[in-house]
Short mmCIF file of C-alpha atoms in Angstrom, two decimals:
data_model
loop_
_atom_site.label_atom_id
_atom_site.label_comp_id
_atom_site.label_asym_id
_atom_site.label_seq_id
_atom_site.Cartn_x
_atom_site.Cartn_y
_atom_site.Cartn_z
CA MET A 1 60.02 53.98 28.76
CA SER A 2 63.43 53.85 30.38
CA ASN A 3 64.95 55.27 27.18
CA THR A 4 62.53 57.75 25.70
CA PRO A 5 62.35 57.25 21.92
CA THR A 6 63.46 60.10 19.72
CA THR A 7 63.44 58.46 16.27
CA VAL A 8 60.65 56.45 14.64
CA ALA A 9 60.85 54.63 11.33
CA VAL A 10 57.61 54.46 9.35
CA ILE A 11 57.71 51.62 6.83
CA GLY A 12 55.03 52.08 4.18
CA ALA A 13 53.49 55.45 3.31
CA GLY A 14 49.93 54.65 2.44
CA THR A 15 47.02 56.28 4.23
CA ILE A 16 47.91 54.76 7.62
CA GLY A 17 51.66 55.26 7.37
CA LEU A 18 51.32 58.90 6.37
CA SER A 19 48.96 59.54 9.26
CA TRP A 20 51.36 57.87 11.72
CA ALA A 21 54.21 59.99 10.38
CA ALA A 22 52.24 63.19 10.96
CA LEU A 23 51.30 62.14 14.49
CA PHE A 24 54.84 61.16 15.47
CA ALA A 25 56.28 64.38 14.04
CA GLY A 26 53.55 66.36 15.81
CA HIS A 27 54.84 64.97 19.09
CA GLY A 28 58.36 66.13 18.35
CA LEU A 29 59.85 62.83 17.15
CA GLN A 30 62.24 62.50 14.24
CA VAL A 31 60.47 60.38 11.63
CA ARG A 32 62.15 58.41 8.86
CA VAL A 33 59.74 57.34 6.13
CA THR A 34 60.32 54.85 3.35
CA ASP A 35 58.06 53.51 0.61
CA PRO A 36 58.75 52.48 -2.99
CA ARG A 37 55.94 54.69 -4.34
CA PRO A 38 57.29 57.16 -6.91
CA ASP A 39 55.31 60.09 -5.50
CA LEU A 40 56.53 59.68 -1.92
CA ALA A 41 57.70 63.28 -1.47
CA GLU A 42 54.47 64.73 -2.81
CA ALA A 43 52.36 62.33 -0.74
CA VAL A 44 54.21 63.22 2.46
CA ASP A 45 53.98 66.97 1.79
CA THR A 46 50.23 66.72 1.15
CA ALA A 47 49.59 64.56 4.20
CA LEU A 48 51.51 66.85 6.54
CA ALA A 49 49.78 69.95 5.18
CA GLU A 50 46.37 68.39 5.74
CA ALA A 51 47.23 66.97 9.16
CA ALA A 52 48.89 70.10 10.59
CA PRO A 53 45.70 72.04 11.46
CA GLN A 54 44.13 68.86 12.87
CA LEU A 55 47.14 68.25 15.09
CA ALA A 56 47.08 71.89 16.18
CA ARG A 57 43.45 71.47 17.25
CA GLN A 58 44.68 68.68 19.52
CA GLY A 59 47.05 71.10 21.22
CA LEU A 60 50.23 70.08 19.42
CA ASP A 61 52.89 72.52 18.23
CA THR A 62 53.14 71.99 14.48
CA ALA A 63 55.89 74.55 13.84
CA GLY A 64 58.61 72.79 11.88
CA LEU A 65 56.44 69.69 11.40
CA ALA A 66 57.83 68.89 7.95
CA ASP A 67 61.40 69.40 9.14
CA ARG A 68 61.03 66.39 11.44
CA VAL A 69 59.99 64.01 8.63
CA HIS A 70 62.83 62.60 6.53
CA LEU A 71 62.43 60.51 3.38
CA VAL A 72 64.87 57.63 2.96
CA SER A 73 65.43 55.27 0.06
CA ASP A 74 65.04 51.87 1.70
CA VAL A 75 64.09 49.95 4.82
CA VAL A 76 67.67 49.41 5.97
CA GLU A 77 68.38 53.15 5.98
CA ALA A 78 65.04 53.92 7.62
CA VAL A 79 65.55 51.67 10.65
CA ARG A 80 69.30 52.11 11.15
CA HIS A 81 68.98 54.47 14.14
CA ALA A 82 65.32 53.92 15.02
CA ASP A 83 64.04 53.49 18.55
CA VAL A 84 60.62 52.41 17.29
CA VAL A 85 59.54 50.97 13.93
CA GLN A 86 55.90 51.21 12.79
CA GLU A 87 55.28 48.91 9.81
CA ASN A 88 52.37 49.62 7.47
CA GLY A 89 52.92 47.22 4.59
CA PRO A 90 50.48 45.03 2.68
CA GLU A 91 48.15 42.75 4.62
CA ASN A 92 50.09 39.66 3.59
CA ALA A 93 51.77 37.26 6.01
CA ALA A 94 54.50 36.21 3.58
CA PHE A 95 55.41 39.85 2.89
CA LYS A 96 55.51 40.67 6.59
CA ARG A 97 57.58 37.56 7.34
CA GLU A 98 60.29 38.69 4.93
CA LEU A 99 60.11 42.33 6.01
CA PHE A 100 60.35 41.59 9.74
CA ALA A 101 63.32 39.32 9.15
CA THR A 102 65.01 42.41 7.71
CA LEU A 103 63.84 44.60 10.57
CA VAL A 104 65.17 42.19 13.20
CA ARG A 105 68.51 42.06 11.40
CA GLU A 106 68.93 45.75 10.61
CA ALA A 107 67.20 47.71 13.39
CA PRO A 108 69.12 48.43 16.61
CA PRO A 109 68.70 45.69 19.25
CA HIS A 110 66.68 48.02 21.47
CA ALA A 111 64.24 49.05 18.73
CA LEU A 112 60.59 48.15 19.27
CA LEU A 113 59.10 46.56 16.12
CA LEU A 114 55.40 47.31 15.69
CA SER A 115 53.01 46.30 12.92
CA SER A 116 49.84 48.14 11.92
CA SER A 117 48.41 44.83 10.67
CA SER A 118 44.63 45.03 10.77
CA ALA A 119 43.86 41.31 10.69
CA ILE A 120 47.00 39.14 10.79
CA PRO A 121 48.38 38.31 14.27
CA SER A 122 52.13 38.67 14.61
CA SER A 123 52.59 34.96 15.40
CA ALA A 124 51.59 34.29 11.79
CA PHE A 125 54.75 35.95 10.48
CA THR A 126 57.31 35.65 13.30
CA GLU A 127 57.52 31.92 14.06
CA GLU A 128 60.69 31.43 11.98
CA LEU A 129 62.51 34.52 13.26
CA ASP A 130 65.38 34.22 15.70
CA ASP A 131 64.24 37.23 17.73
CA ALA A 132 60.47 37.79 17.89
CA GLY A 133 60.47 39.10 21.45
CA ARG A 134 60.24 42.77 20.44
CA ILE A 135 57.63 42.29 17.69
CA LEU A 136 53.92 42.88 18.29
CA ILE A 137 50.85 44.43 16.72
CA GLY A 138 50.07 48.12 17.16
CA HIS A 139 46.86 48.34 15.13
CA PRO A 140 45.32 51.81 14.77
CA PHE A 141 42.02 52.97 13.35
CA ASN A 142 42.04 55.27 10.33
CA PRO A 143 43.33 57.93 10.60
CA PRO A 144 45.64 57.25 13.56
CA HIS A 145 46.56 60.90 14.07
CA LEU A 146 42.89 61.53 14.94
CA VAL A 147 41.39 58.28 16.24
CA PRO A 148 42.98 57.51 19.63
CA LEU A 149 42.66 53.72 19.84
CA VAL A 150 45.64 51.44 19.26
CA GLU A 151 45.12 47.70 19.70
CA VAL A 152 48.31 46.31 21.23
CA VAL A 153 48.43 42.57 20.53
CA PRO A 154 51.46 40.52 21.58
CA GLY A 155 52.36 37.33 19.75
CA ARG A 156 53.22 34.02 21.34
CA ARG A 157 56.89 34.97 21.54
CA THR A 158 56.53 38.67 22.41
CA ARG A 159 58.30 39.59 25.64
CA GLU A 160 56.22 41.26 28.33
CA VAL A 161 58.66 44.15 28.50
CA SER A 162 57.92 44.87 24.82
CA VAL A 163 54.20 45.08 25.59
CA THR A 164 54.92 47.55 28.39
CA ARG A 165 57.17 49.61 26.15
CA ALA A 166 54.55 49.68 23.38
CA VAL A 167 51.84 50.87 25.75
CA GLU A 168 54.11 53.59 27.12
CA PHE A 169 55.14 54.67 23.63
CA TYR A 170 51.57 54.99 22.36
CA HIS A 171 50.57 56.87 25.52
CA SER A 172 53.46 59.27 24.86
CA VAL A 173 51.99 60.20 21.47
CA GLY A 174 48.50 60.75 22.85
CA ARG A 175 46.93 57.45 21.85
CA VAL A 176 44.79 55.09 23.92
CA PRO A 177 46.48 51.66 23.79
CA VAL A 178 44.42 48.65 24.77
CA VAL A 179 46.26 45.35 25.28
CA GLU A 180 44.40 42.30 24.01
CA ARG A 181 45.17 39.08 25.84
CA LYS A 182 44.68 36.63 22.97
CA GLU A 183 45.54 36.68 19.29
CA ILE A 184 42.48 36.44 17.07
CA PRO A 185 42.12 37.25 13.37
CA GLY A 186 40.97 40.83 12.92
CA PHE A 187 41.60 41.61 16.60
CA VAL A 188 38.70 43.21 18.49
CA GLY A 189 37.90 46.46 16.68
CA ASN A 190 37.67 45.03 13.19
CA ARG A 191 35.67 42.02 14.37
CA LEU A 192 33.11 44.35 15.95
CA GLN A 193 33.10 46.51 12.84
CA ASN A 194 32.58 43.50 10.60
CA ALA A 195 29.80 42.06 12.75
CA LEU A 196 27.91 45.34 12.49
CA SER A 197 28.74 45.69 8.79
CA ARG A 198 27.35 42.23 8.06
CA GLU A 199 23.95 43.12 9.49
CA ALA A 200 24.06 46.55 7.83
CA ILE A 201 24.63 44.89 4.46
CA HIS A 202 21.81 42.45 5.15
CA LEU A 203 19.36 45.25 5.98
CA VAL A 204 20.25 47.17 2.83
CA GLU A 205 20.05 43.99 0.74
CA GLN A 206 16.59 43.25 2.13
CA GLY A 207 15.39 46.73 1.21
CA VAL A 208 14.74 47.75 4.80
CA VAL A 209 16.81 50.95 4.48
CA SER A 210 19.24 52.58 2.07
CA PRO A 211 22.95 53.00 2.91
CA SER A 212 22.51 56.67 3.79
CA GLU A 213 19.46 55.91 5.98
CA LEU A 214 21.37 53.21 7.83
CA ASP A 215 24.25 55.64 8.40
CA ALA A 216 21.77 58.21 9.74
CA ILE A 217 20.40 55.63 12.18
CA MET A 218 23.89 54.82 13.47
CA VAL A 219 25.08 58.43 13.74
CA ASN A 220 21.96 59.56 15.58
CA SER A 221 21.62 56.65 18.01
CA LEU A 222 24.17 53.90 18.62
CA GLY A 223 27.13 55.85 17.27
CA LEU A 224 26.31 58.75 19.54
CA ARG A 225 25.78 56.54 22.59
CA TRP A 226 28.75 54.26 22.05
CA SER A 227 31.13 57.16 21.46
CA ALA A 228 30.30 58.25 25.01
CA VAL A 229 30.04 54.98 26.94
CA GLY A 230 30.53 51.89 24.73
CA PRO A 231 28.20 48.88 24.32
CA PHE A 232 28.49 47.29 27.77
CA LEU A 233 28.14 50.45 29.84
CA GLY A 234 25.36 51.54 27.47
CA ALA A 235 23.52 48.28 28.15
CA HIS A 236 24.19 48.56 31.90
CA LEU A 237 22.62 52.02 31.92
CA GLY A 238 19.83 50.78 29.66
CA GLY A 239 18.78 48.43 32.46
CA GLY A 240 17.95 51.39 34.70
CA PRO A 241 18.73 51.09 38.41
CA GLY A 242 18.82 47.29 37.98
CA GLY A 243 21.71 47.66 35.55
CA TYR A 244 22.96 44.97 33.22
CA ARG A 245 21.35 42.23 35.35
CA HIS A 246 17.90 43.70 34.75
CA MET A 247 18.66 44.10 31.05
CA ALA A 248 19.87 40.50 30.67
CA GLU A 249 17.06 38.93 32.71
CA HIS A 250 14.19 40.82 31.11
CA ILE A 251 15.35 41.29 27.52
CA GLY A 252 17.57 38.24 27.17
CA PRO A 253 14.96 35.95 25.56
CA SER A 254 14.00 38.53 22.94
CA MET A 255 17.67 39.26 22.31
CA GLN A 256 18.21 35.58 21.53
CA LYS A 257 15.40 35.66 18.97
CA MET A 258 16.95 38.75 17.39
CA TRP A 259 20.38 37.11 17.25
CA ASP A 260 18.84 34.10 15.54
CA SER A 261 17.28 36.36 12.90
CA LEU A 262 20.45 38.28 12.03
CA GLY A 263 21.40 38.07 8.37
CA ARG A 264 24.27 36.25 6.74
CA PRO A 265 24.63 37.97 3.37
CA GLU A 266 26.68 36.20 0.72
CA GLN A 267 29.60 38.06 -0.82
CA SER A 268 28.70 37.05 -4.37
CA PRO A 269 29.75 39.25 -7.32
CA ASP A 270 26.12 40.23 -7.96
CA GLN A 271 25.49 41.10 -4.32
CA THR A 272 28.72 43.08 -4.09
CA GLU A 273 27.91 45.03 -7.25
CA ARG A 274 24.42 45.90 -5.96
CA LEU A 275 25.89 47.15 -2.69
CA ILE A 276 28.59 49.18 -4.44
CA ARG A 277 25.97 50.87 -6.61
CA ALA A 278 23.78 51.63 -3.59
CA VAL A 279 26.67 53.26 -1.74
CA GLU A 280 27.76 55.18 -4.85
CA ASP A 281 24.19 56.40 -5.33
CA ALA A 282 24.26 57.71 -1.75
CA TYR A 283 27.72 59.29 -1.67
CA GLY A 284 29.25 59.17 -5.16
CA SER A 285 28.43 62.78 -5.97
CA ARG A 286 31.03 63.98 -3.44
CA SER A 287 34.79 63.49 -3.67
CA TYR A 288 36.84 61.33 -1.32
CA ARG A 289 38.68 64.44 -0.14
CA ASP A 290 35.44 66.27 0.67
CA LEU A 291 33.91 63.32 2.52
CA SER A 292 37.07 62.47 4.46
CA GLN A 293 37.62 66.07 5.55
CA GLU A 294 34.03 66.26 6.80
CA ARG A 295 34.53 62.98 8.67
CA ASP A 296 37.69 64.28 10.29
CA ARG A 297 36.08 67.57 11.34
CA LYS A 298 33.25 65.67 12.99
CA GLN A 299 35.60 63.20 14.68
CA LEU A 300 37.65 66.06 16.11
CA ALA A 301 34.44 67.71 17.34
CA VAL A 302 33.40 64.48 19.10
CA LEU A 303 36.82 64.13 20.73
CA GLY A 304 36.72 67.76 21.79
CA ALA A 305 33.28 67.29 23.33
CA LEU A 306 34.43 64.21 25.25
CA ASN A 307 37.46 66.10 26.53
CA ASN A 308 35.31 69.03 27.62
CA ALA A 309 32.91 66.68 29.37
CA GLY A 310 35.76 65.29 31.45
CA THR A 311 35.31 61.76 30.16
CA THR A 312 38.01 61.53 27.54
CA SER A 313 39.02 58.02 26.64
CA ASN A 314 42.56 58.90 27.73
CA GLU A 315 41.28 58.86 31.31
CA ASN A 316 40.06 55.27 31.20
CA GLU A 317 41.78 53.40 33.99
CA GLU A 318 41.57 50.00 32.34
CA THR A 319 43.55 49.72 29.11
CA ARG A 320 43.95 45.95 29.07
CA SER A 321 40.80 44.59 27.47
#
């Protein structure tokens, strides 16, 4: 960026917002956090304490981490001197429409206005704003201080310079931004996740496997492979020397039959309750804190292994999907 950002406003201090705040502070930025929750100070202190050793494992200097995070009483105060705003409010277009009207009015004219929206494109809440050119989606995966991907999705009125600035900003805090060329509900990552989840639910519903068995299948096969190369390169290599062409020509017909047989489970109250009970039977004996810390340790180990192998996702040349 021509003017390197020094101050970031984090609007909303739920799980995602707290993780963003830790990441930004870990990279030396001044972070201004606001949220109406009554336990904001305690939540921030806990999040920073838990994130500090994880950030240190990524090579960041966490000395004085908490000193760079400042709690403020409202949105106007949070964004007053911000170079970048990362919004993490409810997944509600009407809420975001009102909030971003305030951000456009109160944030400095140069401030980049980013939303962590996980499903709602920015065009859905910026059409009535006078200045939507600096607003776009910067959607992370939980938790953003560990998972590198950020989906950068411009709206119909987003200026190209704002897209460039967003990519440069996320690169500067160690993320892997991927620009998506079209707005689509759920963006790319969540659509892929939901497609896989739909079939996973179907298989559990049909009694083929339990939730824990399905997780074991993913972790020890596709999850392992895709963390290294992704679906398309995995399929290209699966075709042997003939590559993806061989795969498509020889397995294509059977793939079509499999696609046609994929399940379409109904989200009825009874079905949802059965699934909840199955997942609770598998994992309910362990606390959220215990499970999430184990997840994070494993995710850091995977990232470390990719870095050591010389194929870290940060080295991907193409970041515009």
